[in-house]
């Protein structure tokens, strides 16, 4: 994989993931209690032997920069790197990234200094495990100029994606962006997928380009700013574009609901995506935290992260993030508690960070259900957070409801006795 460079697209402002993206970029959003979304594509790259990795972003990238700097330090023998490239003003461009393709176009001067034959373009907000070496082998074996990773979906889901139609040799013959009419748009799939009714190939937003092919596609159409809407449809008409079929777990984490469901999926005993796969480990910042300490607590189908203190609580089908404090008689059900960036006990003046409540955590008697509690949040005693009214969307004082899920933003302090 030394002849390949990876570009991870950080996405735009992440409005559909707000308020989780209020203070951070999409790739920096916490995942599974101790990771961040960016760890998924970066880990896939490392596990695939791909060590030249760029992350392209422009919104709220400070925490992402810190995380990458701390988590990914390659040794001097591999000469690898993970580098954030934010939008910048240059002599040739004074504008921010106008789309996914424009982000790559503006970044060409940075990654072209390294010899490479292929460019792998990835998304920074998806959950899946893929060995990119198999993808590259497929690309070369089929003499492709462009390869698109695809996943079979049902007719009920096809309208949400870009749909590709292929022949029996995996060559893409047609492309449809979020089609409403699916007549004649099915493709050859495996017997397993056909029996499941998943006969439509959806683009995963994962592309392999020959380096010269990519430069030509970007240079000849300087006003084409998006891969899915412009570059890929034109490539299907003009180039040899091949589909790489993938049938494992894949989730596009673009909304609060999809984020919530993907996280809670991980609490199952045998989830379709496993963070316990020794062959494809998920890497992150090695924080050197102590184990969680749990006292007289009923925990079921949940993930409890390091450095957490939990006293006489009930936790069901939930994720409890790093450095979480959970008080006596607290109940947490079907929720994501992201934890804290600092310990919520001890003298406040002894910690480095000064933003956020001095003692974050979920205090005695609180009840949390169907919620996302962002980092450094303090839930006061006897609070009830569960959207009992079944509201779909609402902006409140210190909380948001999106897709029926209550979200408490980062650094918020919820007064004792609050009912949401």
GROMACS .gro file of C-alpha atoms in nm:
model
  420
    1UNK     CA    1   0.000   0.000   0.000
    2UNK     CA    2   0.304   0.226  -0.020
    3UNK     CA    3   0.183   0.347  -0.361
    4UNK     CA    4  -0.146   0.476  -0.222
    5UNK     CA    5  -0.248   0.791  -0.031
    6UNK     CA    6  -0.569   0.813   0.174
    7UNK     CA    7  -0.782   1.126   0.192
    8UNK     CA    8  -1.049   1.128   0.465
    9UNK     CA    9  -1.323   1.384   0.404
   10UNK     CA   10  -1.425   1.556   0.726
   11UNK     CA   11  -1.753   1.684   0.584
   12UNK     CA   12  -1.921   2.019   0.622
   13UNK     CA   13  -2.066   2.193   0.924
   14UNK     CA   14  -2.247   1.878   1.036
   15UNK     CA   15  -2.583   2.049   1.084
   16UNK     CA   16  -2.773   1.717   1.098
   17UNK     CA   17  -2.552   1.607   1.389
   18UNK     CA   18  -2.604   1.932   1.580
   19UNK     CA   19  -2.566   1.988   1.876
   20UNK     CA   20  -2.292   1.723   1.887
   21UNK     CA   21  -2.111   1.934   1.624
   22UNK     CA   22  -2.165   2.264   1.802
   23UNK     CA   23  -1.806   2.270   1.933
   24UNK     CA   24  -1.638   2.006   1.717
   25UNK     CA   25  -1.621   1.874   1.361
   26UNK     CA   26  -1.808   1.558   1.262
   27UNK     CA   27  -1.502   1.331   1.263
   28UNK     CA   28  -1.425   1.443   1.621
   29UNK     CA   29  -1.763   1.334   1.762
   30UNK     CA   30  -1.709   1.070   2.037
   31UNK     CA   31  -1.797   0.708   1.961
   32UNK     CA   32  -1.854   0.406   2.188
   33UNK     CA   33  -1.742   0.580   2.505
   34UNK     CA   34  -1.371   0.616   2.427
   35UNK     CA   35  -1.322   0.659   2.051
   36UNK     CA   36  -1.404   0.927   1.796
   37UNK     CA   37  -1.560   0.882   1.451
   38UNK     CA   38  -1.229   0.963   1.282
   39UNK     CA   39  -1.074   0.658   1.449
   40UNK     CA   40  -1.278   0.429   1.221
   41UNK     CA   41  -1.131   0.520   0.879
   42UNK     CA   42  -0.785   0.586   1.027
   43UNK     CA   43  -0.784   0.243   1.194
   44UNK     CA   44  -0.899   0.078   0.872
   45UNK     CA   45  -0.608   0.245   0.693
   46UNK     CA   46  -0.353   0.134   0.953
   47UNK     CA   47  -0.492  -0.221   0.959
   48UNK     CA   48  -0.463  -0.225   0.578
   49UNK     CA   49  -0.097  -0.118   0.579
   50UNK     CA   50  -0.179   0.232   0.451
   51UNK     CA   51   0.021   0.491   0.645
   52UNK     CA   52  -0.001   0.817   0.447
   53UNK     CA   53  -0.331   0.965   0.561
   54UNK     CA   54  -0.475   1.315   0.523
   55UNK     CA   55  -0.791   1.438   0.697
   56UNK     CA   56  -0.963   1.724   0.512
   57UNK     CA   57  -1.177   1.952   0.727
   58UNK     CA   58  -1.267   2.316   0.779
   59UNK     CA   59  -1.527   2.341   1.061
   60UNK     CA   60  -1.441   2.335   1.433
   61UNK     CA   61  -1.124   2.136   1.375
   62UNK     CA   62  -0.933   2.225   1.695
   63UNK     CA   63  -1.037   1.917   1.895
   64UNK     CA   64  -0.983   1.696   1.592
   65UNK     CA   65  -0.630   1.834   1.553
   66UNK     CA   66  -0.555   1.761   1.920
   67UNK     CA   67  -0.689   1.409   1.900
   68UNK     CA   68  -0.496   1.318   1.587
   69UNK     CA   69  -0.174   1.470   1.722
   70UNK     CA   70  -0.203   1.265   2.042
   71UNK     CA   71  -0.332   0.938   1.896
   72UNK     CA   72  -0.137   0.878   1.576
   73UNK     CA   73   0.240   0.892   1.598
   74UNK     CA   74   0.415   0.658   1.358
   75UNK     CA   75   0.764   0.531   1.420
   76UNK     CA   76   1.057   0.654   1.212
   77UNK     CA   77   1.085   0.327   1.020
   78UNK     CA   78   0.745   0.349   0.849
   79UNK     CA   79   0.752   0.722   0.766
   80UNK     CA   80   0.376   0.732   0.805
   81UNK     CA   81   0.154   1.017   0.919
   82UNK     CA   82  -0.202   1.131   0.983
   83UNK     CA   83  -0.228   1.500   0.898
   84UNK     CA   84  -0.522   1.738   0.918
   85UNK     CA   85  -0.556   1.970   0.619
   86UNK     CA   86  -0.795   2.255   0.686
   87UNK     CA   87  -0.924   2.494   0.421
   88UNK     CA   88  -0.676   2.772   0.361
   89UNK     CA   89  -0.629   3.082   0.151
   90UNK     CA   90  -0.362   3.056  -0.119
   91UNK     CA   91  -0.257   3.253  -0.424
   92UNK     CA   92  -0.477   3.032  -0.638
   93UNK     CA   93  -0.780   3.010  -0.408
   94UNK     CA   94  -0.924   3.231  -0.137
   95UNK     CA   95  -1.244   3.029  -0.080
   96UNK     CA   96  -1.330   2.760   0.171
   97UNK     CA   97  -1.396   2.408   0.046
   98UNK     CA   98  -1.709   2.421  -0.169
   99UNK     CA   99  -1.774   2.047  -0.153
  100UNK     CA  100  -1.603   1.710  -0.132
  101UNK     CA  101  -1.437   1.731  -0.473
  102UNK     CA  102  -1.329   2.091  -0.419
  103UNK     CA  103  -1.170   1.991  -0.087
  104UNK     CA  104  -0.960   1.731  -0.270
  105UNK     CA  105  -0.884   1.975  -0.552
  106UNK     CA  106  -0.752   2.239  -0.311
  107UNK     CA  107  -0.545   1.976  -0.127
  108UNK     CA  108  -0.368   1.839  -0.436
  109UNK     CA  109  -0.054   2.055  -0.384
  110UNK     CA  110  -0.007   1.904  -0.037
  111UNK     CA  111  -0.045   1.532  -0.108
  112UNK     CA  112   0.111   1.538  -0.457
  113UNK     CA  113   0.457   1.589  -0.304
  114UNK     CA  114   0.455   1.214  -0.223
  115UNK     CA  115   0.493   0.956  -0.496
  116UNK     CA  116   0.169   0.766  -0.534
  117UNK     CA  117  -0.017   0.569  -0.797
  118UNK     CA  118  -0.359   0.562  -0.633
  119UNK     CA  119  -0.574   0.788  -0.416
  120UNK     CA  120  -0.822   0.635  -0.173
  121UNK     CA  121  -1.101   0.876  -0.077
  122UNK     CA  122  -1.292   0.800   0.243
  123UNK     CA  123  -1.562   0.952   0.461
  124UNK     CA  124  -1.496   1.060   0.819
  125UNK     CA  125  -1.843   0.982   0.958
  126UNK     CA  126  -1.908   0.614   0.886
  127UNK     CA  127  -1.889   0.299   1.098
  128UNK     CA  128  -1.756  -0.014   0.927
  129UNK     CA  129  -1.451  -0.238   0.907
  130UNK     CA  130  -1.281  -0.289   0.571
  131UNK     CA  131  -0.945  -0.418   0.458
  132UNK     CA  132  -0.856  -0.168   0.188
  133UNK     CA  133  -0.597  -0.407   0.044
  134UNK     CA  134  -0.883  -0.620  -0.093
  135UNK     CA  135  -1.035  -0.304  -0.242
  136UNK     CA  136  -0.707  -0.213  -0.412
  137UNK     CA  137  -0.662  -0.568  -0.544
  138UNK     CA  138  -1.012  -0.554  -0.692
  139UNK     CA  139  -0.935  -0.217  -0.852
  140UNK     CA  140  -0.622  -0.347  -1.025
  141UNK     CA  141  -0.765  -0.688  -1.115
  142UNK     CA  142  -1.052  -0.524  -1.303
  143UNK     CA  143  -0.829  -0.270  -1.477
  144UNK     CA  144  -1.042   0.009  -1.330
  145UNK     CA  145  -0.980   0.380  -1.360
  146UNK     CA  146  -1.220   0.444  -1.072
  147UNK     CA  147  -1.355   0.196  -0.817
  148UNK     CA  148  -1.655   0.267  -0.595
  149UNK     CA  149  -1.722   0.059  -0.284
  150UNK     CA  150  -2.089  -0.040  -0.283
  151UNK     CA  151  -2.323  -0.214  -0.043
  152UNK     CA  152  -2.647  -0.390  -0.141
  153UNK     CA  153  -2.960  -0.225   0.000
  154UNK     CA  154  -3.332  -0.295  -0.019
  155UNK     CA  155  -3.585  -0.099  -0.222
  156UNK     CA  156  -3.704   0.068   0.100
  157UNK     CA  157  -3.357   0.217   0.159
  158UNK     CA  158  -3.237   0.276  -0.197
  159UNK     CA  159  -3.391   0.622  -0.224
  160UNK     CA  160  -3.152   0.754   0.042
  161UNK     CA  161  -2.835   0.677  -0.157
  162UNK     CA  162  -2.662   0.713  -0.487
  163UNK     CA  163  -2.751   0.389  -0.669
  164UNK     CA  164  -2.517   0.223  -0.919
  165UNK     CA  165  -2.619  -0.029  -1.182
  166UNK     CA  166  -2.351  -0.281  -1.283
  167UNK     CA  167  -2.308  -0.570  -1.520
  168UNK     CA  168  -2.187  -0.918  -1.424
  169UNK     CA  169  -1.823  -0.799  -1.442
  170UNK     CA  170  -1.882  -0.527  -1.178
  171UNK     CA  171  -1.850  -0.251  -1.438
  172UNK     CA  172  -2.077   0.043  -1.352
  173UNK     CA  173  -2.306   0.126  -1.641
  174UNK     CA  174  -2.544   0.378  -1.481
  175UNK     CA  175  -2.561   0.606  -1.178
  176UNK     CA  176  -2.874   0.747  -1.009
  177UNK     CA  177  -2.865   0.999  -0.724
  178UNK     CA  178  -3.134   0.910  -0.467
  179UNK     CA  179  -3.379   0.769  -0.724
  180UNK     CA  180  -3.752   0.763  -0.655
  181UNK     CA  181  -3.825   0.516  -0.938
  182UNK     CA  182  -3.624   0.193  -0.899
  183UNK     CA  183  -3.750   0.018  -1.213
  184UNK     CA  184  -3.461  -0.151  -1.395
  185UNK     CA  185  -3.201  -0.029  -1.146
  186UNK     CA  186  -3.121  -0.360  -0.971
  187UNK     CA  187  -2.775  -0.514  -1.014
  188UNK     CA  188  -2.629  -0.865  -0.993
  189UNK     CA  189  -2.571  -0.949  -0.624
  190UNK     CA  190  -2.487  -1.259  -0.423
  191UNK     CA  191  -2.754  -1.519  -0.351
  192UNK     CA  192  -2.753  -1.419   0.016
  193UNK     CA  193  -2.823  -1.054  -0.071
  194UNK     CA  194  -3.084  -1.147  -0.331
  195UNK     CA  195  -3.274  -1.362  -0.080
  196UNK     CA  196  -3.266  -1.068   0.164
  197UNK     CA  197  -3.416  -0.841  -0.102
  198UNK     CA  198  -3.101  -0.627  -0.118
  199UNK     CA  199  -3.057  -0.598  -0.495
  200UNK     CA  200  -2.970  -0.230  -0.532
  201UNK     CA  201  -2.605  -0.122  -0.505
  202UNK     CA  202  -2.560   0.193  -0.295
  203UNK     CA  203  -2.244   0.398  -0.310
  204UNK     CA  204  -2.061   0.397   0.025
  205UNK     CA  205  -1.877   0.719  -0.055
  206UNK     CA  206  -1.549   0.524  -0.074
  207UNK     CA  207  -1.354   0.574  -0.397
  208UNK     CA  208  -1.025   0.461  -0.551
  209UNK     CA  209  -0.885   0.678  -0.830
  210UNK     CA  210  -0.572   0.639  -1.031
  211UNK     CA  211  -0.372   0.950  -0.942
  212UNK     CA  212  -0.365   1.081  -1.300
  213UNK     CA  213  -0.732   0.999  -1.349
  214UNK     CA  214  -0.820   1.200  -1.039
  215UNK     CA  215  -0.615   1.502  -1.143
  216UNK     CA  216  -0.772   1.498  -1.488
  217UNK     CA  217  -1.126   1.469  -1.347
  218UNK     CA  218  -1.068   1.763  -1.113
  219UNK     CA  219  -0.880   1.983  -1.359
  220UNK     CA  220  -1.108   1.944  -1.659
  221UNK     CA  221  -1.419   2.036  -1.460
  222UNK     CA  222  -1.310   2.306  -1.214
  223UNK     CA  223  -1.672   2.394  -1.131
  224UNK     CA  224  -1.761   2.040  -1.023
  225UNK     CA  225  -1.742   2.057  -0.643
  226UNK     CA  226  -1.903   1.730  -0.532
  227UNK     CA  227  -1.804   1.369  -0.592
  228UNK     CA  228  -2.146   1.208  -0.553
  229UNK     CA  229  -2.340   1.460  -0.758
  230UNK     CA  230  -2.088   1.557  -1.027
  231UNK     CA  231  -1.751   1.380  -1.045
  232UNK     CA  232  -1.882   1.023  -1.015
  233UNK     CA  233  -2.173   1.057  -1.264
  234UNK     CA  234  -1.933   1.206  -1.519
  235UNK     CA  235  -1.679   0.930  -1.452
  236UNK     CA  236  -1.942   0.661  -1.512
  237UNK     CA  237  -2.012   0.812  -1.855
  238UNK     CA  238  -1.650   0.864  -1.957
  239UNK     CA  239  -1.426   0.619  -1.768
  240UNK     CA  240  -1.402   0.255  -1.671
  241UNK     CA  241  -1.571   0.261  -1.331
  242UNK     CA  242  -1.597  -0.061  -1.130
  243UNK     CA  243  -1.801  -0.155  -0.824
  244UNK     CA  244  -1.636  -0.320  -0.525
  245UNK     CA  245  -1.917  -0.518  -0.354
  246UNK     CA  246  -1.913  -0.510   0.026
  247UNK     CA  247  -2.163  -0.701   0.239
  248UNK     CA  248  -2.043  -0.635   0.595
  249UNK     CA  249  -2.186  -0.391   0.848
  250UNK     CA  250  -2.186  -0.027   0.739
  251UNK     CA  251  -2.358   0.277   0.887
  252UNK     CA  252  -2.349   0.631   0.752
  253UNK     CA  253  -2.359   0.838   1.071
  254UNK     CA  254  -2.512   1.157   0.940
  255UNK     CA  255  -2.797   1.223   1.183
  256UNK     CA  256  -2.860   1.213   1.557
  257UNK     CA  257  -3.080   0.907   1.510
  258UNK     CA  258  -2.820   0.712   1.310
  259UNK     CA  259  -2.550   0.810   1.560
  260UNK     CA  260  -2.767   0.696   1.851
  261UNK     CA  261  -2.858   0.363   1.690
  262UNK     CA  262  -2.503   0.284   1.576
  263UNK     CA  263  -2.367   0.339   1.927
  264UNK     CA  264  -2.632   0.133   2.104
  265UNK     CA  265  -2.587  -0.145   1.848
  266UNK     CA  266  -2.240  -0.194   1.998
  267UNK     CA  267  -2.388  -0.290   2.336
  268UNK     CA  268  -2.537  -0.614   2.196
  269UNK     CA  269  -2.366  -0.942   2.284
  270UNK     CA  270  -2.296  -1.022   1.918
  271UNK     CA  271  -2.326  -0.693   1.727
  272UNK     CA  272  -2.286  -0.684   1.347
  273UNK     CA  273  -1.987  -0.451   1.398
  274UNK     CA  274  -1.742  -0.562   1.665
  275UNK     CA  275  -1.489  -0.343   1.844
  276UNK     CA  276  -1.343  -0.667   1.984
  277UNK     CA  277  -1.202  -0.796   1.653
  278UNK     CA  278  -0.829  -0.861   1.711
  279UNK     CA  279  -0.763  -0.871   1.336
  280UNK     CA  280  -0.908  -0.522   1.283
  281UNK     CA  281  -0.854  -0.326   1.607
  282UNK     CA  282  -0.996   0.021   1.654
  283UNK     CA  283  -0.722   0.263   1.756
  284UNK     CA  284  -0.752   0.585   1.952
  285UNK     CA  285  -0.564   0.807   2.196
  286UNK     CA  286  -0.393   0.591   2.461
  287UNK     CA  287  -0.493   0.800   2.761
  288UNK     CA  288  -0.339   0.568   3.026
  289UNK     CA  289  -0.654   0.581   3.239
  290UNK     CA  290  -0.726   0.349   3.534
  291UNK     CA  291  -1.002   0.085   3.521
  292UNK     CA  292  -1.363   0.170   3.595
  293UNK     CA  293  -1.472   0.134   3.959
  294UNK     CA  294  -1.825  -0.001   4.004
  295UNK     CA  295  -2.000  -0.044   4.338
  296UNK     CA  296  -2.327  -0.237   4.393
  297UNK     CA  297  -2.453  -0.156   4.043
  298UNK     CA  298  -2.684  -0.351   3.812
  299UNK     CA  299  -2.529  -0.335   3.463
  300UNK     CA  300  -2.673  -0.516   3.158
  301UNK     CA  301  -2.593  -0.493   2.786
  302UNK     CA  302  -2.373  -0.188   2.834
  303UNK     CA  303  -2.022  -0.060   2.772
  304UNK     CA  304  -1.845   0.102   3.068
  305UNK     CA  305  -1.532   0.299   2.983
  306UNK     CA  306  -1.212   0.357   3.179
  307UNK     CA  307  -1.178   0.583   3.482
  308UNK     CA  308  -1.551   0.580   3.555
  309UNK     CA  309  -1.690   0.580   3.910
  310UNK     CA  310  -2.036   0.428   3.948
  311UNK     CA  311  -2.223   0.393   4.280
  312UNK     CA  312  -2.539   0.188   4.337
  313UNK     CA  313  -2.687   0.258   3.994
  314UNK     CA  314  -2.888   0.076   3.728
  315UNK     CA  315  -2.746   0.084   3.375
  316UNK     CA  316  -2.923  -0.093   3.088
  317UNK     CA  317  -2.842  -0.101   2.716
  318UNK     CA  318  -2.622   0.208   2.742
  319UNK     CA  319  -2.273   0.343   2.688
  320UNK     CA  320  -2.085   0.514   2.970
  321UNK     CA  321  -1.784   0.712   2.847
  322UNK     CA  322  -1.444   0.779   3.001
  323UNK     CA  323  -1.417   0.953   3.341
  324UNK     CA  324  -1.792   0.930   3.399
  325UNK     CA  325  -1.931   0.981   3.748
  326UNK     CA  326  -2.264   0.813   3.818
  327UNK     CA  327  -2.414   0.871   4.162
  328UNK     CA  328  -2.635   0.667   4.395
  329UNK     CA  329  -2.979   0.551   4.277
  330UNK     CA  330  -2.919   0.675   3.922
  331UNK     CA  331  -3.093   0.492   3.637
  332UNK     CA  332  -2.956   0.504   3.282
  333UNK     CA  333  -3.146   0.324   3.006
  334UNK     CA  334  -3.096   0.321   2.628
  335UNK     CA  335  -2.862   0.618   2.650
  336UNK     CA  336  -2.517   0.740   2.553
  337UNK     CA  337  -2.319   0.912   2.827
  338UNK     CA  338  -1.999   1.047   2.672
  339UNK     CA  339  -1.813   1.108   2.998
  340UNK     CA  340  -1.571   1.391   3.064
  341UNK     CA  341  -1.239   1.540   2.956
  342UNK     CA  342  -1.132   1.568   3.320
  343UNK     CA  343  -1.208   1.406   3.653
  344UNK     CA  344  -1.518   1.542   3.824
  345UNK     CA  345  -1.381   1.496   4.172
  346UNK     CA  346  -1.100   1.661   4.362
  347UNK     CA  347  -1.013   2.029   4.373
  348UNK     CA  348  -1.128   2.217   4.062
  349UNK     CA  349  -0.813   2.427   4.069
  350UNK     CA  350  -0.598   2.116   4.021
  351UNK     CA  351  -0.725   2.032   3.672
  352UNK     CA  352  -0.587   2.177   3.351
  353UNK     CA  353  -0.917   2.242   3.172
  354UNK     CA  354  -1.127   2.534   3.291
  355UNK     CA  355  -1.429   2.497   3.058
  356UNK     CA  356  -1.728   2.295   3.172
  357UNK     CA  357  -1.885   2.243   3.516
  358UNK     CA  358  -1.637   2.187   3.800
  359UNK     CA  359  -1.792   1.850   3.885
  360UNK     CA  360  -1.942   1.682   3.576
  361UNK     CA  361  -2.142   1.365   3.620
  362UNK     CA  362  -2.490   1.228   3.681
  363UNK     CA  363  -2.583   1.295   4.041
  364UNK     CA  364  -2.792   1.098   4.290
  365UNK     CA  365  -3.146   1.002   4.201
  366UNK     CA  366  -3.132   1.110   3.836
  367UNK     CA  367  -3.319   0.916   3.567
  368UNK     CA  368  -3.188   0.917   3.206
  369UNK     CA  369  -3.356   0.729   2.922
  370UNK     CA  370  -3.334   0.761   2.543
  371UNK     CA  371  -3.077   1.040   2.564
  372UNK     CA  372  -2.732   1.149   2.454
  373UNK     CA  373  -2.535   1.321   2.731
  374UNK     CA  374  -2.237   1.497   2.574
  375UNK     CA  375  -1.902   1.546   2.746
  376UNK     CA  376  -1.846   1.748   3.064
  377UNK     CA  377  -2.216   1.760   3.150
  378UNK     CA  378  -2.346   1.782   3.506
  379UNK     CA  379  -2.693   1.634   3.560
  380UNK     CA  380  -2.822   1.756   3.896
  381UNK     CA  381  -2.984   1.544   4.165
  382UNK     CA  382  -3.325   1.395   4.089
  383UNK     CA  383  -3.334   1.516   3.728
  384UNK     CA  384  -3.551   1.324   3.481
  385UNK     CA  385  -3.439   1.317   3.118
  386UNK     CA  386  -3.650   1.092   2.897
  387UNK     CA  387  -3.873   1.287   2.651
  388UNK     CA  388  -4.188   1.156   2.816
  389UNK     CA  389  -4.400   1.374   2.587
  390UNK     CA  390  -4.273   1.203   2.272
  391UNK     CA  391  -4.156   1.529   2.112
  392UNK     CA  392  -3.979   1.480   1.778
  393UNK     CA  393  -3.775   1.802   1.756
  394UNK     CA  394  -3.737   2.088   2.002
  395UNK     CA  395  -3.481   2.345   2.115
  396UNK     CA  396  -3.497   2.396   2.489
  397UNK     CA  397  -3.304   2.567   2.767
  398UNK     CA  398  -2.989   2.357   2.796
  399UNK     CA  399  -3.118   2.070   2.581
  400UNK     CA  400  -3.224   1.975   2.230
  401UNK     CA  401  -3.454   1.703   2.104
  402UNK     CA  402  -3.368   1.556   1.766
  403UNK     CA  403  -3.548   1.258   1.612
  404UNK     CA  404  -3.712   1.203   1.951
  405UNK     CA  405  -3.375   1.178   2.129
  406UNK     CA  406  -3.287   1.422   2.407
  407UNK     CA  407  -2.938   1.567   2.360
  408UNK     CA  408  -2.764   1.756   2.641
  409UNK     CA  409  -2.483   1.962   2.481
  410UNK     CA  410  -2.122   1.962   2.591
  411UNK     CA  411  -2.030   2.161   2.907
  412UNK     CA  412  -2.396   2.202   3.012
  413UNK     CA  413  -2.510   2.205   3.375
  414UNK     CA  414  -2.867   2.081   3.429
  415UNK     CA  415  -3.011   2.214   3.760
  416UNK     CA  416  -3.134   1.966   4.024
  417UNK     CA  417  -3.491   1.848   3.980
  418UNK     CA  418  -3.512   1.939   3.611
  419UNK     CA  419  -3.762   1.734   3.412
  420UNK     CA  420  -3.723   1.709   3.032
   0.00000   0.00000   0.00000
